[in-house]
Coordinates of C-alpha atoms in Angstrom, one line a residue:
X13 CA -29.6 -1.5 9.5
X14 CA -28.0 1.4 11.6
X15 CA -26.5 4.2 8.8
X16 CA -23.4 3.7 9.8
X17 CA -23.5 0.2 8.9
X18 CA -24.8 0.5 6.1
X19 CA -22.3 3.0 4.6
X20 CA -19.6 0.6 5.9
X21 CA -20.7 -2.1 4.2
X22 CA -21.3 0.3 0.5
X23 CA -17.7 1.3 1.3
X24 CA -16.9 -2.3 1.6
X25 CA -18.5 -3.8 -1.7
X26 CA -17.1 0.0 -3.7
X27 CA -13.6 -1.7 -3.2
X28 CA -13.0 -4.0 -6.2
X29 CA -11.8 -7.6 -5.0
X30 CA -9.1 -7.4 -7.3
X31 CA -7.6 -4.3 -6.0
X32 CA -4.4 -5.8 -4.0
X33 CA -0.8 -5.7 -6.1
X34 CA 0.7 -8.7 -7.9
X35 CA 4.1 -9.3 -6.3
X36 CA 5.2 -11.7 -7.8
X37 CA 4.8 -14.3 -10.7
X38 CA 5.8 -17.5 -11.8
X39 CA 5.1 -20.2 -14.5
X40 CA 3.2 -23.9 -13.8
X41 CA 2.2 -27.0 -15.2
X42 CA 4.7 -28.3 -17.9
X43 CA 3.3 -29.6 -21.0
X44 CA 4.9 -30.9 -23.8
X45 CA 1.4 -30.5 -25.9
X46 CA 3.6 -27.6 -28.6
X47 CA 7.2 -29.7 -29.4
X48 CA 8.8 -26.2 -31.1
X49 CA 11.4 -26.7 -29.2
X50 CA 12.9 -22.7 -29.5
X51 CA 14.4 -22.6 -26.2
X52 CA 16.4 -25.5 -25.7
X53 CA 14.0 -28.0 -24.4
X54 CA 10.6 -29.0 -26.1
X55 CA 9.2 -28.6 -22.5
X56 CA 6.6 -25.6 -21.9
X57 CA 4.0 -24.2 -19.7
X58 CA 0.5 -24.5 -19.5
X59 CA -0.2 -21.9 -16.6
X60 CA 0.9 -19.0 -14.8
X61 CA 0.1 -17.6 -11.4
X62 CA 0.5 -14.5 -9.6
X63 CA 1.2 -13.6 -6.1
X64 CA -0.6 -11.1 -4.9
X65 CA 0.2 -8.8 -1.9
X66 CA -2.7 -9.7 0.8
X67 CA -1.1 -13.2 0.4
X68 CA -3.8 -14.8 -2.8
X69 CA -2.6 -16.8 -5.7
X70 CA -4.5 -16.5 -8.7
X71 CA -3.9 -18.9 -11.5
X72 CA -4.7 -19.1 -15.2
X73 CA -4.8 -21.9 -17.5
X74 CA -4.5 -22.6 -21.0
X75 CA -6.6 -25.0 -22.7
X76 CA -5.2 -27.7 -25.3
X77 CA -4.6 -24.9 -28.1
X78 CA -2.1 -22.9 -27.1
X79 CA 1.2 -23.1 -24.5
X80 CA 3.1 -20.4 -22.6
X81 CA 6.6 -20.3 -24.9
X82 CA 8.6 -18.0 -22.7
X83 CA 11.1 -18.7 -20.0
X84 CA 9.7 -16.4 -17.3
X85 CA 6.4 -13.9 -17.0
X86 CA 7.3 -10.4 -17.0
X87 CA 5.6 -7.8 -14.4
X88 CA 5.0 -4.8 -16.6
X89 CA 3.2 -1.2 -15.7
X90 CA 0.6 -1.7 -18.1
X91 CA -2.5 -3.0 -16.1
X92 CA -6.1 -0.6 -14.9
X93 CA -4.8 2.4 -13.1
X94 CA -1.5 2.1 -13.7
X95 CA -1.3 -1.7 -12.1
X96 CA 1.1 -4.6 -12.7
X97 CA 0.4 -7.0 -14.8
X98 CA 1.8 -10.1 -16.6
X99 CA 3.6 -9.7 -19.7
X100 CA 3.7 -13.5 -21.7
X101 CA 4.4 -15.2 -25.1
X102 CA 1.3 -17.5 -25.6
X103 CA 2.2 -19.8 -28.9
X104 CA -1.0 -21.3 -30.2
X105 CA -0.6 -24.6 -31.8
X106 CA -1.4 -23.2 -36.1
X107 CA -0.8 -19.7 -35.5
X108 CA 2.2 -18.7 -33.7
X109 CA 3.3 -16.6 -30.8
X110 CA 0.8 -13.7 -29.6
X111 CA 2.1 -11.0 -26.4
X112 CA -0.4 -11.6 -23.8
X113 CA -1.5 -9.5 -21.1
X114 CA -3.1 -10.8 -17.9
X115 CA -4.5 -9.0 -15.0
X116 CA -6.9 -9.5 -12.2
X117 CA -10.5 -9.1 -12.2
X118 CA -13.1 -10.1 -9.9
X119 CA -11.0 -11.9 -7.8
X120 CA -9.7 -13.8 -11.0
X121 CA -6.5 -13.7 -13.3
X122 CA -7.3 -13.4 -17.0
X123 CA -6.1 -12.2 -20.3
X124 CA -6.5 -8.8 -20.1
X125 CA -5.5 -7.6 -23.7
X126 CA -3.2 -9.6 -26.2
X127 CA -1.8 -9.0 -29.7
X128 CA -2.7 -10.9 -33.4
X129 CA -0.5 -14.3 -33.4
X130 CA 2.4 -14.2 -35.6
X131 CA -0.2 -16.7 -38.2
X132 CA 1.9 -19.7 -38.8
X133 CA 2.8 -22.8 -36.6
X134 CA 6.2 -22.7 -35.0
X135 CA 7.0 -18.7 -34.8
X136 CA 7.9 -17.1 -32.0
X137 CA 8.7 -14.0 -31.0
X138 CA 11.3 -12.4 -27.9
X139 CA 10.0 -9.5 -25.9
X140 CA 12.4 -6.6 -24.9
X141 CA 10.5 -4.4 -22.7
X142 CA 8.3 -1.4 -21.7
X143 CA 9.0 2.2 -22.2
X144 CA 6.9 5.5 -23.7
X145 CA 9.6 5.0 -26.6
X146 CA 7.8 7.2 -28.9
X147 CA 7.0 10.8 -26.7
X148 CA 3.6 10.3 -26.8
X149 CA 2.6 9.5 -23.1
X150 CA 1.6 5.6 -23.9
X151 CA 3.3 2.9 -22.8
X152 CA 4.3 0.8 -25.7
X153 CA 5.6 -2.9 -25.4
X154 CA 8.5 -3.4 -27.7
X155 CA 9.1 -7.0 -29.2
X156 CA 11.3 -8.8 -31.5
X157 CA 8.8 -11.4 -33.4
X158 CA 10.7 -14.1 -35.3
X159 CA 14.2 -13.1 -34.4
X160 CA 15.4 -15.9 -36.6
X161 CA 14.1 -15.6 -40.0
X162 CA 13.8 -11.6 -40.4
X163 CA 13.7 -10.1 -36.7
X164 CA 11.0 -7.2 -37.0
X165 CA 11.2 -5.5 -33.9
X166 CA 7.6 -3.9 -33.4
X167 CA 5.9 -1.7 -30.9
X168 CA 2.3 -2.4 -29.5
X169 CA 0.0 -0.1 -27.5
X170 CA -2.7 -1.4 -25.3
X171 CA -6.0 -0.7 -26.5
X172 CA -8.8 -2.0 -24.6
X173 CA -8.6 -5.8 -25.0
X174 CA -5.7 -5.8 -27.6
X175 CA -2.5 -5.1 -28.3
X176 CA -1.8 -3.5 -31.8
X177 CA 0.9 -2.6 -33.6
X178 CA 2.3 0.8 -33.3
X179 CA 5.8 1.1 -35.3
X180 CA 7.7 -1.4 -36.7
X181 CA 11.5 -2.1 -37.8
X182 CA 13.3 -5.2 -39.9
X183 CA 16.7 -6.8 -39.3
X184 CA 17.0 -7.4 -35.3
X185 CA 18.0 -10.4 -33.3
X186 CA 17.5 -11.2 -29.9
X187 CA 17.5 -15.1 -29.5
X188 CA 19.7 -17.9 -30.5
X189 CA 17.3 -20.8 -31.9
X190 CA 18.0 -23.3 -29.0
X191 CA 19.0 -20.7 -26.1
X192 CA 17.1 -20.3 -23.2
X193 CA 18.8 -17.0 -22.4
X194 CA 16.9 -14.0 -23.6
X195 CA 17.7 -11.1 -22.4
X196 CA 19.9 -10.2 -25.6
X197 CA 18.4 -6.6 -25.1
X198 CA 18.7 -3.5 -22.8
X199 CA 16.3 -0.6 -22.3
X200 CA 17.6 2.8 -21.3
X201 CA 17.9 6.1 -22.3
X202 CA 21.1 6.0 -24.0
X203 CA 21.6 9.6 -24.8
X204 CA 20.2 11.4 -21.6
X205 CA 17.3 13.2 -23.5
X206 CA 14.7 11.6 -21.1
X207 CA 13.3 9.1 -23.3
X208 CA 13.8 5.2 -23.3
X209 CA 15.8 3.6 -26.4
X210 CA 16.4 0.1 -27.7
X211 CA 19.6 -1.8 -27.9
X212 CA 19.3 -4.4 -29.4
X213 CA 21.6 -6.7 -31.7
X214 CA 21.3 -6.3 -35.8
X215 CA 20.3 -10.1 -37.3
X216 CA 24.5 -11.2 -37.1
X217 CA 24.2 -10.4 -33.7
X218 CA 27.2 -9.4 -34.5
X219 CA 26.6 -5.8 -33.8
X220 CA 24.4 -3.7 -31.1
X221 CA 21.9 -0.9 -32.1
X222 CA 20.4 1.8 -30.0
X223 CA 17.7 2.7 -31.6
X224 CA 15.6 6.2 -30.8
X225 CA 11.5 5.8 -31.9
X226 CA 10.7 9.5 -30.9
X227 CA 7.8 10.8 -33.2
X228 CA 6.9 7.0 -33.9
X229 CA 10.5 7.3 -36.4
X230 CA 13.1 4.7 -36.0
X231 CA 16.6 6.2 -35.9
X232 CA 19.9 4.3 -35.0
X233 CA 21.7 6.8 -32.9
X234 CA 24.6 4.9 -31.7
X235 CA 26.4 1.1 -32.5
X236 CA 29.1 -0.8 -32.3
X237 CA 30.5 -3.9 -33.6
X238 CA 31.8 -7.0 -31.1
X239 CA 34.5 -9.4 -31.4
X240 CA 32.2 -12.2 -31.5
X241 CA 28.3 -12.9 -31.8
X242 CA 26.6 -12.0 -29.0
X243 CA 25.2 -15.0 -26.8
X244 CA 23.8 -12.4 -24.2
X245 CA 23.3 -11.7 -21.4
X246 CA 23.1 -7.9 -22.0
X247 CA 23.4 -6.2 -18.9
X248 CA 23.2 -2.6 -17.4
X249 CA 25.9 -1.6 -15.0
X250 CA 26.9 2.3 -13.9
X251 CA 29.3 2.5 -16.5
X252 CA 28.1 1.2 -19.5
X253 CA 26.5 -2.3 -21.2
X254 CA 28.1 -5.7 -20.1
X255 CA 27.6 -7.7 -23.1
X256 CA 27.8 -11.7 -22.8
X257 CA 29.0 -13.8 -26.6
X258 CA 28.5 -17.1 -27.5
X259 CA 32.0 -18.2 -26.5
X260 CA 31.8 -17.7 -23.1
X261 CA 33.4 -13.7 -23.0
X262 CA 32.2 -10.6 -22.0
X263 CA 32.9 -7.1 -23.4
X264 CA 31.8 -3.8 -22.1
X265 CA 30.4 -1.0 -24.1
X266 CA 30.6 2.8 -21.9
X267 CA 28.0 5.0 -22.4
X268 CA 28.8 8.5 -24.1
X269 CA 29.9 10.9 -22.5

């Protein structure tokens, strides 16, 4: 084989197959195998696919043990080198939600790292999002597990093939049992100081917290009580937070000056 050639064709096989972007990704196959029932229907998912940018669709699928509890899959900064990947809630059928994280390899989508199940049948967890919330250059996925019997809004770092716990608070909720809506949560950096906070609603959900990890320390910089309990949507504009309660009405909240 000519040189040329051949260092065309090492070139070739150095590139991984899995090295193209996910784009895009959606939820499939309904199953009603885990009847929970948290967000409004007892109707879940038993795969979920990603769209990749040369045009492939990857899927993964659950076997008969566990379900995808969550309304849509998240793409989230936390795969090799800096890479999308899928953020999920997998519910397994004894032990609870888990965070999952799935990325490609070899030409294949699979669980790339994922956290300890909650450890009992029928808790669930709501993720918020994904910031360096602590200063110390890791990405950390903050979550609010069982936001209706306690709310302990925890941060997980990626290590290798798991997610583990990081810092953890008590008394948050981000869900209505029943509601499909859950974005009852905003992540920004509240106070201008370069670093991402959590707002988040206090277990009334009566109230809205912005809460500062820095130095792995919770802190509740700011807060402010609402007129009613907030339903959610929570939702960034240039001014300030556009907050959505249960009856139907929407109050803003400007950030400070």
């Amino acid at each position: 084989m000519p040189i040329f050639l051949l260092a065309f064709v090492m070139t070739f096989l150095a590139v991984p197959v899995w090295a193209a972007d996910i784009v895009s990704t959606r939820f499939a196959l309904l199953t009603d195998r885990y009847d929970h029932c948290v967000l409004g229907d007892c109707i879940e998912y038993g795969a979920v696919e990603a769209v990749l940018d040369d045009g492939r669709i990857l899927s993964y699928r659950l076997d008969e043990n566990s379900v995808f509890e969550d309304v849509e899959p998240r793409l989230v900064p936390m795969g090799l080198n800096g890479r999308k990947a899928i953020l999920v809630v997998r519910s397994y059928q004894n032990k609870g939600a888990a965070l999952a994280l799935l990325d490609q390899r070899g030409g294949k989508l699979v669980i790339a790292a994922e956290s300890e199940p909650i450890g009992l049948r029928y808790r669930w967890q709501n993720p918020i999002g994904v910031g360096d919330f602590d200063r110390d250059r890791k990405l950390e996925i903050a979550t609010v597990i069982t936001p209706h019997i306690g709310g302990r809004l925890t941060l997980y770092e990626r290590q290798g093939n798991k997610l583990v716990e990081d810092v953890q608070t008590q008394s948050f909720s981000n869900h209505k049992m029943g509601s499909s809506q859950l974005d009852l949560h905003e992540v920004i950096d509240w106070n201008k100081d370069g670093i991402m906070d959590i707002v988040v609603p206090d277990m009334s959900r009566g109230e809205l917290q912005v809460l500062s990890f820095v130095g792995a320390k919770t802190q509740v910089i700011d807060k402010r009580s609402f007129s009613g309990t907030i339903g959610g949507p929570i939702v960034a504009s240039e001014t300030g937070l556009l907050v959505g309660l249960e009856d139907g009405n929407q109050e803003s909240w400007p950030y400070p000056h």
